[in-house]
PDB file of N, CA and C in Angstrom:
ATOM      1  N   MET A 201     -37.758 -41.937 -47.984  1.00 90.00           N
ATOM      2  CA  MET A 201     -36.955 -42.950 -46.594  1.00 90.00           C
ATOM      3  C   MET A 201     -37.687 -44.094 -46.566  1.00 90.00           C
ATOM      4  N   ILE A 202     -36.993 -45.086 -45.600  1.00 95.00           N
ATOM      5  CA  ILE A 202     -37.249 -46.762 -45.716  1.00 95.00           C
ATOM      6  C   ILE A 202     -37.458 -46.965 -44.079  1.00 95.00           C
ATOM      7  N   GLU A 203     -38.694 -47.419 -43.459  1.00 94.00           N
ATOM      8  CA  GLU A 203     -38.270 -47.273 -42.071  1.00 94.00           C
ATOM      9  C   GLU A 203     -37.907 -48.930 -41.941  1.00 94.00           C
ATOM     10  N   TYR A 204     -37.060 -49.816 -40.528  1.00 93.00           N
ATOM     11  CA  TYR A 204     -36.967 -50.413 -40.611  1.00 93.00           C
ATOM     12  C   TYR A 204     -36.465 -50.405 -38.934  1.00 93.00           C
ATOM     13  N   LEU A 205     -36.079 -51.781 -38.938  1.00 89.00           N
ATOM     14  CA  LEU A 205     -35.879 -51.736 -37.200  1.00 89.00           C
ATOM     15  C   LEU A 205     -36.650 -51.153 -36.255  1.00 89.00           C
ATOM     16  N   ARG A 206     -37.856 -51.134 -36.089  1.00 86.00           N
ATOM     17  CA  ARG A 206     -39.209 -50.774 -35.211  1.00 86.00           C
ATOM     18  C   ARG A 206     -38.591 -48.682 -35.291  1.00 86.00           C
ATOM     19  N   GLY A 207     -39.203 -48.427 -36.341  1.00 88.00           N
ATOM     20  CA  GLY A 207     -39.197 -46.914 -36.450  1.00 88.00           C
ATOM     21  C   GLY A 207     -37.735 -45.847 -36.777  1.00 88.00           C
ATOM     22  N   LYS A 208     -36.006 -46.690 -37.040  1.00 94.00           N
ATOM     23  CA  LYS A 208     -35.609 -46.098 -37.790  1.00 94.00           C
ATOM     24  C   LYS A 208     -35.994 -45.685 -39.404  1.00 94.00           C
ATOM     25  N   ARG A 209     -35.140 -45.063 -39.404  1.00 95.00           N
ATOM     26  CA  ARG A 209     -35.498 -44.613 -41.077  1.00 95.00           C
ATOM     27  C   ARG A 209     -34.203 -44.238 -41.592  1.00 95.00           C
ATOM     28  N   TYR A 210     -33.956 -44.999 -42.531  1.00 91.00           N
ATOM     29  CA  TYR A 210     -32.705 -44.441 -43.680  1.00 91.00           C
ATOM     30  C   TYR A 210     -33.271 -44.147 -45.521  1.00 91.00           C
ATOM     31  N   GLU A 211     -31.984 -44.101 -46.165  1.00 95.00           N
ATOM     32  CA  GLU A 211     -32.915 -43.124 -47.346  1.00 95.00           C
ATOM     33  C   GLU A 211     -31.309 -43.661 -47.911  1.00 95.00           C
ATOM     34  N   PRO A 212     -31.788 -44.634 -49.526  1.00 95.00           N
ATOM     35  CA  PRO A 212     -31.004 -45.394 -50.205  1.00 95.00           C
ATOM     36  C   PRO A 212     -30.347 -44.113 -50.243  1.00 95.00           C
ATOM     37  N   ASP A 213     -29.665 -45.279 -51.167  1.00 94.00           N
ATOM     38  CA  ASP A 213     -28.099 -44.123 -51.648  1.00 94.00           C
ATOM     39  C   ASP A 213     -28.842 -43.819 -53.216  1.00 94.00           C
ATOM     40  N   PHE A 214     -29.720 -44.205 -53.641  1.00 92.00           N
ATOM     41  CA  PHE A 214     -29.924 -43.619 -55.172  1.00 92.00           C
ATOM     42  C   PHE A 214     -31.363 -44.216 -55.109  1.00 92.00           C
ATOM     43  N   ILE A 215     -32.331 -43.751 -56.019  1.00 94.00           N
ATOM     44  CA  ILE A 215     -33.514 -44.065 -56.869  1.00 94.00           C
ATOM     45  C   ILE A 215     -33.088 -43.752 -58.350  1.00 94.00           C
ATOM     46  N   VAL A 216     -33.539 -44.686 -59.477  1.00 91.00           N
ATOM     47  CA  VAL A 216     -33.664 -43.615 -60.534  1.00 91.00           C
ATOM     48  C   VAL A 216     -34.739 -44.201 -61.185  1.00 91.00           C
ATOM     49  N   GLU A 217     -35.472 -43.518 -61.895  1.00 92.00           N
ATOM     50  CA  GLU A 217     -36.826 -44.164 -62.834  1.00 92.00           C
ATOM     51  C   GLU A 217     -36.235 -44.117 -64.028  1.00 92.00           C
ATOM     52  N   THR A 218     -36.867 -44.903 -64.672  1.00 88.00           N
ATOM     53  CA  THR A 218     -35.951 -45.876 -65.914  1.00 88.00           C
ATOM     54  C   THR A 218     -37.436 -45.661 -67.054  1.00 88.00           C
ATOM     55  N   LEU A 219     -37.454 -45.602 -68.309  1.00 91.00           N
ATOM     56  CA  LEU A 219     -39.314 -45.474 -69.297  1.00 91.00           C
ATOM     57  C   LEU A 219     -39.375 -46.810 -69.114  1.00 91.00           C
ATOM     58  N   THR A 220     -39.185 -47.932 -68.044  1.00 92.00           N
ATOM     59  CA  THR A 220     -39.820 -49.152 -67.942  1.00 92.00           C
ATOM     60  C   THR A 220     -40.483 -49.604 -66.541  1.00 92.00           C
ATOM     61  N   GLU A 221     -38.703 -49.233 -65.309  1.00 93.00           N
ATOM     62  CA  GLU A 221     -39.183 -49.404 -63.995  1.00 93.00           C
ATOM     63  C   GLU A 221     -38.464 -48.182 -62.903  1.00 93.00           C
ATOM     64  N   LYS A 222     -38.444 -48.557 -61.464  1.00 95.00           N
ATOM     65  CA  LYS A 222     -38.055 -47.862 -60.649  1.00 95.00           C
ATOM     66  C   LYS A 222     -37.070 -48.336 -59.888  1.00 95.00           C
ATOM     67  N   LEU A 223     -36.084 -47.849 -59.892  1.00 93.00           N
ATOM     68  CA  LEU A 223     -34.962 -48.907 -59.680  1.00 93.00           C
ATOM     69  C   LEU A 223     -34.147 -48.525 -58.035  1.00 93.00           C
ATOM     70  N   ILE A 224     -33.970 -49.002 -57.074  1.00 94.00           N
ATOM     71  CA  ILE A 224     -33.756 -48.234 -55.403  1.00 94.00           C
ATOM     72  C   ILE A 224     -32.337 -49.054 -55.587  1.00 94.00           C
ATOM     73  N   GLY A 225     -31.031 -48.375 -54.982  1.00 92.00           N
ATOM     74  CA  GLY A 225     -30.201 -49.296 -54.953  1.00 92.00           C
ATOM     75  C   GLY A 225     -28.993 -48.611 -53.583  1.00 92.00           C
ATOM     76  N   GLU A 226     -28.415 -49.419 -53.327  1.00 94.00           N
ATOM     77  CA  GLU A 226     -27.629 -49.229 -51.856  1.00 94.00           C
ATOM     78  C   GLU A 226     -26.222 -49.758 -52.339  1.00 94.00           C
ATOM     79  N   VAL A 227     -25.839 -49.144 -51.842  1.00 94.00           N
ATOM     80  CA  VAL A 227     -23.923 -49.305 -52.437  1.00 94.00           C
ATOM     81  C   VAL A 227     -23.103 -48.880 -50.510  1.00 94.00           C
ATOM     82  N   LYS A 228     -23.033 -50.419 -49.723  1.00 96.00           N
ATOM     83  CA  LYS A 228     -22.260 -50.387 -49.161  1.00 96.00           C
ATOM     84  C   LYS A 228     -20.717 -51.040 -49.801  1.00 96.00           C
ATOM     85  N   ALA A 229     -19.703 -50.829 -48.186  1.00 97.00           N
ATOM     86  CA  ALA A 229     -18.546 -51.340 -48.465  1.00 97.00           C
ATOM     87  C   ALA A 229     -18.342 -53.391 -48.102  1.00 97.00           C
ATOM     88  N   ARG A 230     -18.053 -53.854 -49.423  1.00 96.00           N
ATOM     89  CA  ARG A 230     -17.694 -55.046 -49.167  1.00 96.00           C
ATOM     90  C   ARG A 230     -17.639 -55.805 -48.116  1.00 96.00           C
ATOM     91  N   SER A 231     -16.975 -55.026 -46.729  1.00 97.00           N
ATOM     92  CA  SER A 231     -16.676 -55.966 -45.692  1.00 97.00           C
ATOM     93  C   SER A 231     -17.881 -55.087 -44.801  1.00 97.00           C
ATOM     94  N   GLU A 232     -18.957 -55.163 -45.037  1.00 97.00           N
ATOM     95  CA  GLU A 232     -20.484 -54.188 -44.445  1.00 97.00           C
ATOM     96  C   GLU A 232     -21.751 -55.719 -45.489  1.00 97.00           C
ATOM     97  N   MET A 233     -21.322 -55.858 -46.085  1.00 96.00           N
ATOM     98  CA  MET A 233     -22.393 -56.824 -46.700  1.00 96.00           C
ATOM     99  C   MET A 233     -22.727 -58.159 -45.676  1.00 96.00           C
ATOM    100  N   ASP A 234     -22.506 -58.489 -45.260  1.00 96.00           N
ATOM    101  CA  ASP A 234     -23.195 -58.965 -43.754  1.00 96.00           C
ATOM    102  C   ASP A 234     -23.290 -58.497 -42.188  1.00 96.00           C
ATOM    103  N   ASP A 235     -23.761 -57.295 -42.746  1.00 97.00           N
ATOM    104  CA  ASP A 235     -23.896 -56.394 -41.190  1.00 97.00           C
ATOM    105  C   ASP A 235     -25.146 -56.080 -41.126  1.00 97.00           C
ATOM    106  N   PRO A 236     -25.796 -57.416 -39.689  1.00 96.00           N
ATOM    107  CA  PRO A 236     -27.085 -57.053 -39.418  1.00 96.00           C
ATOM    108  C   PRO A 236     -27.751 -55.913 -39.948  1.00 96.00           C
ATOM    109  N   GLU A 237     -27.501 -54.707 -39.467  1.00 95.00           N
ATOM    110  CA  GLU A 237     -27.581 -53.537 -39.761  1.00 95.00           C
ATOM    111  C   GLU A 237     -28.006 -53.048 -41.400  1.00 95.00           C
ATOM    112  N   VAL A 238     -27.304 -52.936 -42.051  1.00 96.00           N
ATOM    113  CA  VAL A 238     -27.329 -53.284 -43.981  1.00 96.00           C
ATOM    114  C   VAL A 238     -28.490 -54.207 -44.245  1.00 96.00           C
ATOM    115  N   ASN A 239     -28.060 -55.705 -43.781  1.00 96.00           N
ATOM    116  CA  ASN A 239     -29.363 -56.658 -43.474  1.00 96.00           C
ATOM    117  C   ASN A 239     -30.786 -56.276 -43.134  1.00 96.00           C
ATOM    118  N   ALA A 240     -31.060 -55.555 -42.332  1.00 96.00           N
ATOM    119  CA  ALA A 240     -32.141 -54.990 -41.635  1.00 96.00           C
ATOM    120  C   ALA A 240     -32.909 -54.288 -42.849  1.00 96.00           C
ATOM    121  N   LYS A 241     -31.913 -53.394 -43.252  1.00 96.00           N
ATOM    122  CA  LYS A 241     -32.116 -52.347 -44.255  1.00 96.00           C
ATOM    123  C   LYS A 241     -33.122 -53.168 -45.418  1.00 96.00           C
ATOM    124  N   ALA A 242     -32.070 -53.499 -45.842  1.00 96.00           N
ATOM    125  CA  ALA A 242     -32.315 -54.577 -47.623  1.00 96.00           C
ATOM    126  C   ALA A 242     -33.651 -55.142 -47.432  1.00 96.00           C
ATOM    127  N   THR A 243     -33.992 -55.790 -46.467  1.00 96.00           N
ATOM    128  CA  THR A 243     -35.207 -56.536 -46.023  1.00 96.00           C
ATOM    129  C   THR A 243     -36.174 -55.303 -46.377  1.00 96.00           C
ATOM    130  N   ALA A 244     -36.307 -54.402 -44.761  1.00 97.00           N
ATOM    131  CA  ALA A 244     -36.888 -53.219 -45.363  1.00 97.00           C
ATOM    132  C   ALA A 244     -37.148 -52.635 -46.805  1.00 97.00           C
ATOM    133  N   ALA A 245     -36.478 -52.667 -47.750  1.00 97.00           N
ATOM    134  CA  ALA A 245     -36.244 -52.274 -48.676  1.00 97.00           C
ATOM    135  C   ALA A 245     -37.335 -53.073 -49.831  1.00 97.00           C
ATOM    136  N   ARG A 246     -36.912 -54.301 -49.505  1.00 97.00           N
ATOM    137  CA  ARG A 246     -37.031 -55.515 -50.239  1.00 97.00           C
ATOM    138  C   ARG A 246     -39.177 -55.266 -49.864  1.00 97.00           C
ATOM    139  N   THR A 247     -39.422 -55.644 -48.558  1.00 97.00           N
ATOM    140  CA  THR A 247     -40.453 -55.462 -48.224  1.00 97.00           C
ATOM    141  C   THR A 247     -41.600 -54.310 -48.973  1.00 97.00           C
ATOM    142  N   TRP A 248     -40.607 -52.511 -48.838  1.00 97.00           N
ATOM    143  CA  TRP A 248     -41.350 -51.586 -49.802  1.00 97.00           C
ATOM    144  C   TRP A 248     -41.687 -51.644 -50.673  1.00 97.00           C
ATOM    145  N   VAL A 249     -40.494 -52.725 -51.177  1.00 97.00           N
ATOM    146  CA  VAL A 249     -40.890 -52.393 -53.308  1.00 97.00           C
ATOM    147  C   VAL A 249     -41.785 -53.440 -53.402  1.00 97.00           C
ATOM    148  N   GLY A 250     -42.187 -54.576 -52.457  1.00 98.00           N
ATOM    149  CA  GLY A 250     -43.178 -55.552 -52.568  1.00 98.00           C
ATOM    150  C   GLY A 250     -44.519 -54.718 -52.377  1.00 98.00           C
ATOM    151  N   TYR A 251     -45.075 -53.750 -51.804  1.00 97.00           N
ATOM    152  CA  TYR A 251     -45.758 -52.996 -51.379  1.00 97.00           C
ATOM    153  C   TYR A 251     -45.992 -51.859 -52.371  1.00 97.00           C
ATOM    154  N   ALA A 252     -45.195 -51.355 -52.913  1.00 98.00           N
ATOM    155  CA  ALA A 252     -44.754 -50.105 -54.220  1.00 98.00           C
ATOM    156  C   ALA A 252     -44.927 -51.593 -55.480  1.00 98.00           C
ATOM    157  N   ASN A 253     -44.832 -52.630 -55.835  1.00 98.00           N
ATOM    158  CA  ASN A 253     -45.438 -53.046 -56.652  1.00 98.00           C
ATOM    159  C   ASN A 253     -46.942 -53.657 -57.173  1.00 98.00           C
ATOM    160  N   ASP A 254     -47.267 -54.272 -55.365  1.00 98.00           N
ATOM    161  CA  ASP A 254     -48.230 -53.453 -55.678  1.00 98.00           C
ATOM    162  C   ASP A 254     -50.081 -52.800 -55.697  1.00 98.00           C
ATOM    163  N   HIS A 255     -48.524 -51.594 -55.248  1.00 98.00           N
ATOM    164  CA  HIS A 255     -49.548 -50.465 -55.613  1.00 98.00           C
ATOM    165  C   HIS A 255     -49.358 -50.215 -57.403  1.00 98.00           C
ATOM    166  N   ALA A 256     -47.875 -49.997 -57.886  1.00 98.00           N
ATOM    167  CA  ALA A 256     -48.041 -49.863 -59.241  1.00 98.00           C
ATOM    168  C   ALA A 256     -48.754 -51.031 -59.851  1.00 98.00           C
ATOM    169  N   LYS A 257     -48.981 -52.226 -60.041  1.00 97.00           N
ATOM    170  CA  LYS A 257     -50.193 -53.248 -60.607  1.00 97.00           C
ATOM    171  C   LYS A 257     -51.523 -52.674 -60.155  1.00 97.00           C
ATOM    172  N   ALA A 258     -51.618 -51.793 -59.576  1.00 98.00           N
ATOM    173  CA  ALA A 258     -52.957 -52.454 -59.026  1.00 98.00           C
ATOM    174  C   ALA A 258     -53.870 -50.520 -60.033  1.00 98.00           C
ATOM    175  N   THR A 259     -52.882 -49.656 -59.855  1.00 98.00           N
ATOM    176  CA  THR A 259     -52.515 -48.138 -60.534  1.00 98.00           C
ATOM    177  C   THR A 259     -52.402 -48.306 -61.920  1.00 98.00           C
ATOM    178  N   GLY A 260     -51.867 -49.611 -62.731  1.00 97.00           N
ATOM    179  CA  GLY A 260     -51.160 -48.831 -63.690  1.00 97.00           C
ATOM    180  C   GLY A 260     -49.644 -48.249 -63.488  1.00 97.00           C
ATOM    181  N   GLY A 261     -49.239 -48.713 -62.802  1.00 97.00           N
ATOM    182  CA  GLY A 261     -47.186 -48.389 -62.875  1.00 97.00           C
ATOM    183  C   GLY A 261     -46.121 -48.713 -63.056  1.00 97.00           C
ATOM    184  N   LYS A 262     -45.668 -48.326 -62.896  1.00 97.00           N
ATOM    185  CA  LYS A 262     -44.048 -48.924 -63.393  1.00 97.00           C
ATOM    186  C   LYS A 262     -43.471 -50.057 -62.382  1.00 97.00           C
ATOM    187  N   PRO A 263     -42.647 -51.073 -62.504  1.00 97.00           N
ATOM    188  CA  PRO A 263     -42.434 -51.883 -61.250  1.00 97.00           C
ATOM    189  C   PRO A 263     -41.141 -50.811 -60.834  1.00 97.00           C
ATOM    190  N   TRP A 264     -41.152 -51.977 -59.843  1.00 97.00           N
ATOM    191  CA  TRP A 264     -39.827 -51.494 -58.267  1.00 97.00           C
ATOM    192  C   TRP A 264     -39.095 -52.396 -58.527  1.00 97.00           C
ATOM    193  N   ARG A 265     -37.553 -52.647 -58.317  1.00 94.00           N
ATOM    194  CA  ARG A 265     -36.459 -52.883 -58.020  1.00 94.00           C
ATOM    195  C   ARG A 265     -35.563 -52.285 -57.073  1.00 94.00           C
ATOM    196  N   TYR A 266     -35.003 -53.531 -55.710  1.00 94.00           N
ATOM    197  CA  TYR A 266     -34.159 -52.664 -55.061  1.00 94.00           C
ATOM    198  C   TYR A 266     -32.358 -53.851 -55.370  1.00 94.00           C
ATOM    199  N   VAL A 267     -31.685 -53.230 -55.649  1.00 92.00           N
ATOM    200  CA  VAL A 267     -30.895 -54.267 -55.516  1.00 92.00           C
ATOM    201  C   VAL A 267     -29.143 -53.302 -54.077  1.00 92.00           C
ATOM    202  N   LEU A 268     -28.528 -54.250 -53.995  1.00 93.00           N
ATOM    203  CA  LEU A 268     -27.621 -53.976 -52.489  1.00 93.00           C
ATOM    204  C   LEU A 268     -26.047 -54.338 -53.383  1.00 93.00           C
ATOM    205  N   LEU A 269     -25.250 -53.922 -53.868  1.00 91.00           N
ATOM    206  CA  LEU A 269     -23.678 -54.229 -53.906  1.00 91.00           C
ATOM    207  C   LEU A 269     -23.073 -53.488 -53.560  1.00 91.00           C
ATOM    208  N   PRO A 270     -21.917 -54.114 -53.502  1.00 92.00           N
ATOM    209  CA  PRO A 270     -20.879 -53.758 -52.641  1.00 92.00           C
ATOM    210  C   PRO A 270     -20.069 -52.806 -53.561  1.00 92.00           C
ATOM    211  N   HIS A 271     -19.369 -51.737 -52.806  1.00 92.00           N
ATOM    212  CA  HIS A 271     -18.646 -50.996 -53.550  1.00 92.00           C
ATOM    213  C   HIS A 271     -17.904 -51.860 -54.766  1.00 92.00           C
ATOM    214  N   ASP A 272     -16.696 -51.823 -54.256  1.00 90.00           N
ATOM    215  CA  ASP A 272     -15.565 -52.738 -54.835  1.00 90.00           C
ATOM    216  C   ASP A 272     -16.073 -53.412 -56.635  1.00 90.00           C
ATOM    217  N   ALA A 273     -17.617 -53.833 -56.579  1.00 85.00           N
ATOM    218  CA  ALA A 273     -18.136 -53.961 -58.123  1.00 85.00           C
ATOM    219  C   ALA A 273     -18.607 -52.953 -58.689  1.00 85.00           C
ATOM    220  N   ILE A 274     -19.024 -51.680 -58.698  1.00 84.00           N
ATOM    221  CA  ILE A 274     -18.842 -50.484 -59.667  1.00 84.00           C
ATOM    222  C   ILE A 274     -17.822 -50.119 -59.733  1.00 84.00           C
ATOM    223  N   LEU A 275     -17.738 -50.610 -60.558  1.00 80.00           N
ATOM    224  CA  LEU A 275     -16.398 -49.491 -62.024  1.00 80.00           C
ATOM    225  C   LEU A 275     -16.829 -48.412 -62.540  1.00 80.00           C
ATOM    226  N   ALA A 276     -16.019 -47.792 -62.754  1.00 80.00           N
ATOM    227  CA  ALA A 276     -16.123 -46.065 -63.385  1.00 80.00           C
ATOM    228  C   ALA A 276     -17.377 -46.873 -64.773  1.00 80.00           C
ATOM    229  N   SER A 277     -17.165 -47.723 -65.313  1.00 82.00           N
ATOM    230  CA  SER A 277     -17.528 -48.386 -66.628  1.00 82.00           C
ATOM    231  C   SER A 277     -19.145 -48.353 -66.291  1.00 82.00           C
ATOM    232  N   SER A 278     -19.496 -49.025 -65.427  1.00 76.00           N
ATOM    233  CA  SER A 278     -20.786 -49.768 -64.940  1.00 76.00           C
ATOM    234  C   SER A 278     -21.491 -48.460 -65.018  1.00 76.00           C
ATOM    235  N   THR A 279     -22.961 -49.391 -65.784  1.00 78.00           N
ATOM    236  CA  THR A 279     -23.943 -48.705 -66.715  1.00 78.00           C
ATOM    237  C   THR A 279     -25.347 -49.182 -65.876  1.00 78.00           C
ATOM    238  N   LEU A 280     -26.525 -47.953 -66.066  1.00 71.00           N
ATOM    239  CA  LEU A 280     -27.169 -48.854 -65.133  1.00 71.00           C
ATOM    240  C   LEU A 280     -28.240 -49.930 -65.639  1.00 71.00           C
ATOM    241  N   ARG A 281     -27.369 -50.611 -66.619  1.00 72.00           N
ATOM    242  CA  ARG A 281     -28.421 -51.466 -67.464  1.00 72.00           C
ATOM    243  C   ARG A 281     -28.042 -52.586 -66.574  1.00 72.00           C
ATOM    244  N   TRP A 282     -26.297 -52.323 -66.485  1.00 70.00           N
ATOM    245  CA  TRP A 282     -25.390 -53.507 -65.477  1.00 70.00           C
ATOM    246  C   TRP A 282     -26.120 -53.624 -64.432  1.00 70.00           C
ATOM    247  N   ILE A 283     -26.720 -52.255 -63.134  1.00 68.00           N
ATOM    248  CA  ILE A 283     -26.864 -52.432 -62.287  1.00 68.00           C
ATOM    249  C   ILE A 283     -27.979 -53.441 -62.197  1.00 68.00           C
ATOM    250  N   GLY A 284     -28.952 -53.054 -62.778  1.00 64.00           N
ATOM    251  CA  GLY A 284     -30.210 -53.867 -63.038  1.00 64.00           C
ATOM    252  C   GLY A 284     -29.953 -55.066 -63.070  1.00 64.00           C
ATOM    253  N   LYS A 285     -29.219 -55.922 -63.320  1.00 69.00           N
ATOM    254  CA  LYS A 285     -28.787 -57.012 -63.785  1.00 69.00           C
ATOM    255  C   LYS A 285     -28.340 -57.513 -63.274  1.00 69.00           C
ATOM    256  N   GLN A 286     -27.667 -56.692 -61.310  1.00 62.00           N
ATOM    257  CA  GLN A 286     -27.146 -57.466 -60.211  1.00 62.00           C
ATOM    258  C   GLN A 286     -28.557 -57.995 -59.470  1.00 62.00           C
ATOM    259  N   LEU A 287     -29.193 -57.805 -60.253  1.00 54.00           N
ATOM    260  CA  LEU A 287     -30.400 -58.495 -59.199  1.00 54.00           C
ATOM    261  C   LEU A 287     -30.572 -60.057 -58.764  1.00 54.00           C
TER     262      LEU A 287
END
C-alpha cells in the first residue's frame, strides 16, 4: 500500500520482481490519465520508489521503478520488457 493525499492509501495494479529490478505498475483508462487523483497516486508512488531505491542502495537490494500506462497501450502481445521500457 502507498499513502497519498493525507492518509489515503492505494494498492498498485501490479508489482513484479525480475532478476535485476522491481517494477510497480499502474494501468488506467486513457481518459483518466490526467485525473488529479491518478496524478496524486503516481506522484506518491514515484516518491515511494525514491525512498525504496535509497534503501536498496544502502542494503545492496534491487532498484525499483514505477510506470503508469494507459490501458489501450497494453496489447495481448506486450511483454514485461516492453512495459519496463515505457518509463
